[in-house]
Coordinates of C-alpha atoms in Angstrom, one line a residue:
X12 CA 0.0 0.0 0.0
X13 CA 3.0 2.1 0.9
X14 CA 4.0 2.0 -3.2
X15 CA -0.1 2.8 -4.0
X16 CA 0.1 5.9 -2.1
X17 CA 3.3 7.3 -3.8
X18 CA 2.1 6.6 -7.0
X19 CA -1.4 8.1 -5.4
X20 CA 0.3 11.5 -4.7
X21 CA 2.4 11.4 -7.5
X22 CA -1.0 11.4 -9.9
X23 CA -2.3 13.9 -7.8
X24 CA 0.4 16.1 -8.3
X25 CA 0.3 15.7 -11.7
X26 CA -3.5 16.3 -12.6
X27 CA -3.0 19.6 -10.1
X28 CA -0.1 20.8 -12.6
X29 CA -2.3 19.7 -15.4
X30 CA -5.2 22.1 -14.0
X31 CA -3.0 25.1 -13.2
X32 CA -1.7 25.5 -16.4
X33 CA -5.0 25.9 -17.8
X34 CA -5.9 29.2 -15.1
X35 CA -6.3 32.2 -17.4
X36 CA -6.8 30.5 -20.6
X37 CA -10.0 30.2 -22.5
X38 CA -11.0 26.8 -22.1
X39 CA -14.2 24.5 -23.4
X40 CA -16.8 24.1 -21.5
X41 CA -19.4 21.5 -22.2
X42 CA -22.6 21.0 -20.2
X43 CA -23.1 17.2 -19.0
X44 CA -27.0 17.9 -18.2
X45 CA -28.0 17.5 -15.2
X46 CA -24.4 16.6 -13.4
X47 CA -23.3 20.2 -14.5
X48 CA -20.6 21.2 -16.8
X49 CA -17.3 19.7 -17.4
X50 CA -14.5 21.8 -18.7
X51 CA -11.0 20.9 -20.0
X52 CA -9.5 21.2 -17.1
X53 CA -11.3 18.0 -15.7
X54 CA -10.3 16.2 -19.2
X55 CA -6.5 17.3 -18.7
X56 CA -6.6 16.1 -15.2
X57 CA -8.2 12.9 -16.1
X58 CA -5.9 11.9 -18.7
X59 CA -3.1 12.8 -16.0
X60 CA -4.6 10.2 -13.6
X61 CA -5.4 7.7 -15.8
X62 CA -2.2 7.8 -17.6
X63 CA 0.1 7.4 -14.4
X64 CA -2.4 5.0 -12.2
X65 CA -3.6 2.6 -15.1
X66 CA -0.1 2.3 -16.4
X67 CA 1.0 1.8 -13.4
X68 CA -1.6 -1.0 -12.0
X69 CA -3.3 -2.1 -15.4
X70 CA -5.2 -5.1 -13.2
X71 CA -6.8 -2.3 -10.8
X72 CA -10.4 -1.9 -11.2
X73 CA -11.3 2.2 -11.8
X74 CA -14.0 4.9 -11.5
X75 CA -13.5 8.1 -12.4
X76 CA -16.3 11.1 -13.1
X77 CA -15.3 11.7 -16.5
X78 CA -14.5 7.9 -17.8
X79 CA -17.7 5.6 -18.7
X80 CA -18.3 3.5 -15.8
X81 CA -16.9 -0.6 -16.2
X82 CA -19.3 -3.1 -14.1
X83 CA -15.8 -5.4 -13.8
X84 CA -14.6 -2.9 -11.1
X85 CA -16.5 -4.5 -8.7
X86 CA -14.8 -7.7 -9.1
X87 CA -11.4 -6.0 -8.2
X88 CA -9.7 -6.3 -5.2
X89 CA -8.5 -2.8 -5.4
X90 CA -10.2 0.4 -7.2
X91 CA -9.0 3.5 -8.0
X92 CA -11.9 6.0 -7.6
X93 CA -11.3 9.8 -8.9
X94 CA -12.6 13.0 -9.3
X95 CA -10.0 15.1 -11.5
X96 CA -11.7 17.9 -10.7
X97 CA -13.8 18.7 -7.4
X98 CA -15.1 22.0 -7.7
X99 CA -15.7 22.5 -11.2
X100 CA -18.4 25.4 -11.0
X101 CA -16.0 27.4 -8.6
X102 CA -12.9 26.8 -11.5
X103 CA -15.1 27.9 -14.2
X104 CA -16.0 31.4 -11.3
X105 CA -12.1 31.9 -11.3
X106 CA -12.2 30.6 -7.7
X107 CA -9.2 28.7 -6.9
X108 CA -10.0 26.2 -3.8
X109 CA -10.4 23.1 -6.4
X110 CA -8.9 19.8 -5.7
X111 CA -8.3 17.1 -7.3
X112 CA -9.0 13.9 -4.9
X113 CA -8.9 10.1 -5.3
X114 CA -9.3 7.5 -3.3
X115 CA -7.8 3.4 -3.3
X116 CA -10.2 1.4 -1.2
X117 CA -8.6 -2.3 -1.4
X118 CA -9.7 -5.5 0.7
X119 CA -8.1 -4.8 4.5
X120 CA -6.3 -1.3 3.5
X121 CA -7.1 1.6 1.7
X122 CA -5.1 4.8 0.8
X123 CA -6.1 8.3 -0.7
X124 CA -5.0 11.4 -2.0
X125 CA -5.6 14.7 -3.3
X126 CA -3.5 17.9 -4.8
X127 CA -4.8 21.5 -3.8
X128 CA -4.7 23.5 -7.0
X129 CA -5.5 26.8 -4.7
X130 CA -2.3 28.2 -5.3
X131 CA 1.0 27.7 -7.4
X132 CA 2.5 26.0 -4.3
X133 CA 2.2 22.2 -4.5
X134 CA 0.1 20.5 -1.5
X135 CA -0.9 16.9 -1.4
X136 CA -2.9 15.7 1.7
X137 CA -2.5 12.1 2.0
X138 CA -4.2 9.5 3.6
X139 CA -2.9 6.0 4.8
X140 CA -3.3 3.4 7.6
X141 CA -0.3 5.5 9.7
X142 CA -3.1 8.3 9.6
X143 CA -3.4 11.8 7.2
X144 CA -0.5 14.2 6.7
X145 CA 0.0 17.3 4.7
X146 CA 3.2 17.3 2.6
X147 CA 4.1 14.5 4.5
X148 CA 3.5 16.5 8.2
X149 CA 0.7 14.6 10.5
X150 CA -2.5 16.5 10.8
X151 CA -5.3 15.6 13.1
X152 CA -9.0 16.7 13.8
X153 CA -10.2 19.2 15.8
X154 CA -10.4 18.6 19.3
X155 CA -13.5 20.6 20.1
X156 CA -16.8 18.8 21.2
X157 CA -18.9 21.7 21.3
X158 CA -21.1 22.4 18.9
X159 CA -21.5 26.1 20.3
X160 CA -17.6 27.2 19.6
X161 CA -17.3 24.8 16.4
X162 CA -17.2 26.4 12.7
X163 CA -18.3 24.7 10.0
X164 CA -17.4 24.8 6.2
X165 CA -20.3 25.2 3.5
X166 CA -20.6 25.5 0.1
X167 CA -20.0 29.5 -0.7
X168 CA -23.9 30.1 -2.3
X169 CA -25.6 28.3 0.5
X170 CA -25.1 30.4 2.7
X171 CA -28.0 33.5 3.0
X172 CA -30.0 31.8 0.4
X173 CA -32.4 29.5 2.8
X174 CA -30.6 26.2 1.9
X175 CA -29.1 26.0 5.7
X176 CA -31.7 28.3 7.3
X177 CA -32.3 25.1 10.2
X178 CA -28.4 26.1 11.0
X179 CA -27.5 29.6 10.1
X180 CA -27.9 32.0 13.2
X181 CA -27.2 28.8 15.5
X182 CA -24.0 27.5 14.2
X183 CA -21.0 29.1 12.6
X184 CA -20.8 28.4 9.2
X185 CA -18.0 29.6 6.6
X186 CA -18.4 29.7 3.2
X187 CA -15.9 27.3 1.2
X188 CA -14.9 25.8 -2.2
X189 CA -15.6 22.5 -3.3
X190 CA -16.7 19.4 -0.7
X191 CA -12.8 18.1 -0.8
X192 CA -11.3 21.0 -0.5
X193 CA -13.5 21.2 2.8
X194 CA -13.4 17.3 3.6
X195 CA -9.5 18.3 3.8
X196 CA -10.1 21.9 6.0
X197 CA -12.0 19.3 8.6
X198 CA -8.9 16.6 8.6
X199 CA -6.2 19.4 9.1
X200 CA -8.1 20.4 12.2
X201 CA -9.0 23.8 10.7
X202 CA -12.8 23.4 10.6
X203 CA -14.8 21.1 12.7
X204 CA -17.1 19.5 10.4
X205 CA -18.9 20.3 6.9
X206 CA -22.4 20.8 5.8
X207 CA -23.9 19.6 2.4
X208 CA -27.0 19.7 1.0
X209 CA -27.0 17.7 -1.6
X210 CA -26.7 14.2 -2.5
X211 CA -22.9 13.0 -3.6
X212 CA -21.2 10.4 -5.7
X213 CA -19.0 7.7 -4.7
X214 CA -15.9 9.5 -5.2
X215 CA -16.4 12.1 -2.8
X216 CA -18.1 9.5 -0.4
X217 CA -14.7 7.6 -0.5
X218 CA -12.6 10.4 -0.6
X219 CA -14.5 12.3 2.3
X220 CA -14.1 9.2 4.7
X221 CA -11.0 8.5 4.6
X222 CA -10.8 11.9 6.5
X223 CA -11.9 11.0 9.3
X224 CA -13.4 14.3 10.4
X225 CA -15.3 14.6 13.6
X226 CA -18.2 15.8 11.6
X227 CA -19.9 15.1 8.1
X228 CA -23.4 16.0 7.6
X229 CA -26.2 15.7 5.1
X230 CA -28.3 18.6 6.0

């Protein structure tokens, strides 16, 4: 598992680079009906995934947002599930907290990973049975318990527009980018937990749990 995880935050690296050099440009965007648009920027950073993980373990089952879904995945002892680009409406806003996660769920052990494209810098935060780390530094939860001095993370438009009305006034809530890039925010012990409103895929399921947070909600 020790070699998935390199080669994990290797990809991740990669499909981050792949994404940055696209900031600025004037890219394609496509709409994929009701799953929202896709741009090139989630095409680059797929083919960076697929080209680095599938070369590298061609008998690995995979599921990625933008590659047709194979039914023999599920036969796989190990999968490779991606999202080459979480926060696709906030890239296409010029908003730079976008990440690009995966996840490497395998029978007994499981590893993730994901690249920040926020900034030039390169970050990975990396997940493995020795725990998460960021750039290879340990991170951990919050400690806090209370609900009263916790903040959580939300999606940026939910907030003032009635979506969270059953929590705004009563908990404090801080608008960020996409659900990794908070699912990441709640591991490093920055926020306490995140709110979503809407149904999610498997990737960010998988992704979002290897995290460990103290709080994940479904509001």
């Amino acid at each position: 598992m020790q070699q998935a995880l390199a080669v994990a935050i290797g990809a991740a690296h990669a499909a981050g680079r792949a994404i940055r050099d696209l900031y600025g440009r004037d890219i394609s965007i496509t709409q994929k009906g009701a799953s929202g648009p896709v741009t090139e920027a989630d095409l680059a950073s797929n083919a960076a995934f697929t080209g680095i993980l599938l070369q590298a373990f061609p008998d690995d089952g995979w599921l990625s947002e933008e590659t047709a879904d194979r039914p023999d995945r599920l036969a796989k002892s190990r999968v490779w599930i991606v999202d080459p680009l979480d926060g696709t409406w906030e890239f296409t806003t010029g908003c730079r907290s976008s990440w690009c996660p995966l996840a490497c769920p395998s029978r007994g052990s499981r590893c993730s990973a994901s690249s920040t494209i926020r900034s030039r810098r390169r970050r990975s935060v990396a997940f493995a049975a020795r725990g998460p780390g960021l750039n290879g530094v340990p991170m951990a939860v919050s400690p806090t318990a209370e609900l009263a001095v916790s903040t959580f993370c939300v999606k940026p438009h939910r907030v003032g527009k009635g979506l969270l009305k059953g929590l705004e006034g009563r908990l404090n809530l801080e608008p960020r980018g996409s659900i990794a890039y908070k699912c990441g925010l709640v591991a490093g012990g920055r926020y306490t937990g995140v709110f979503t409103c809407n149904p999610r895929n498997e990737w960010i399921f998988r992704w979002g749990g290897a995290h460990r947070g103290r709080w994940w909600a479904r509001h």
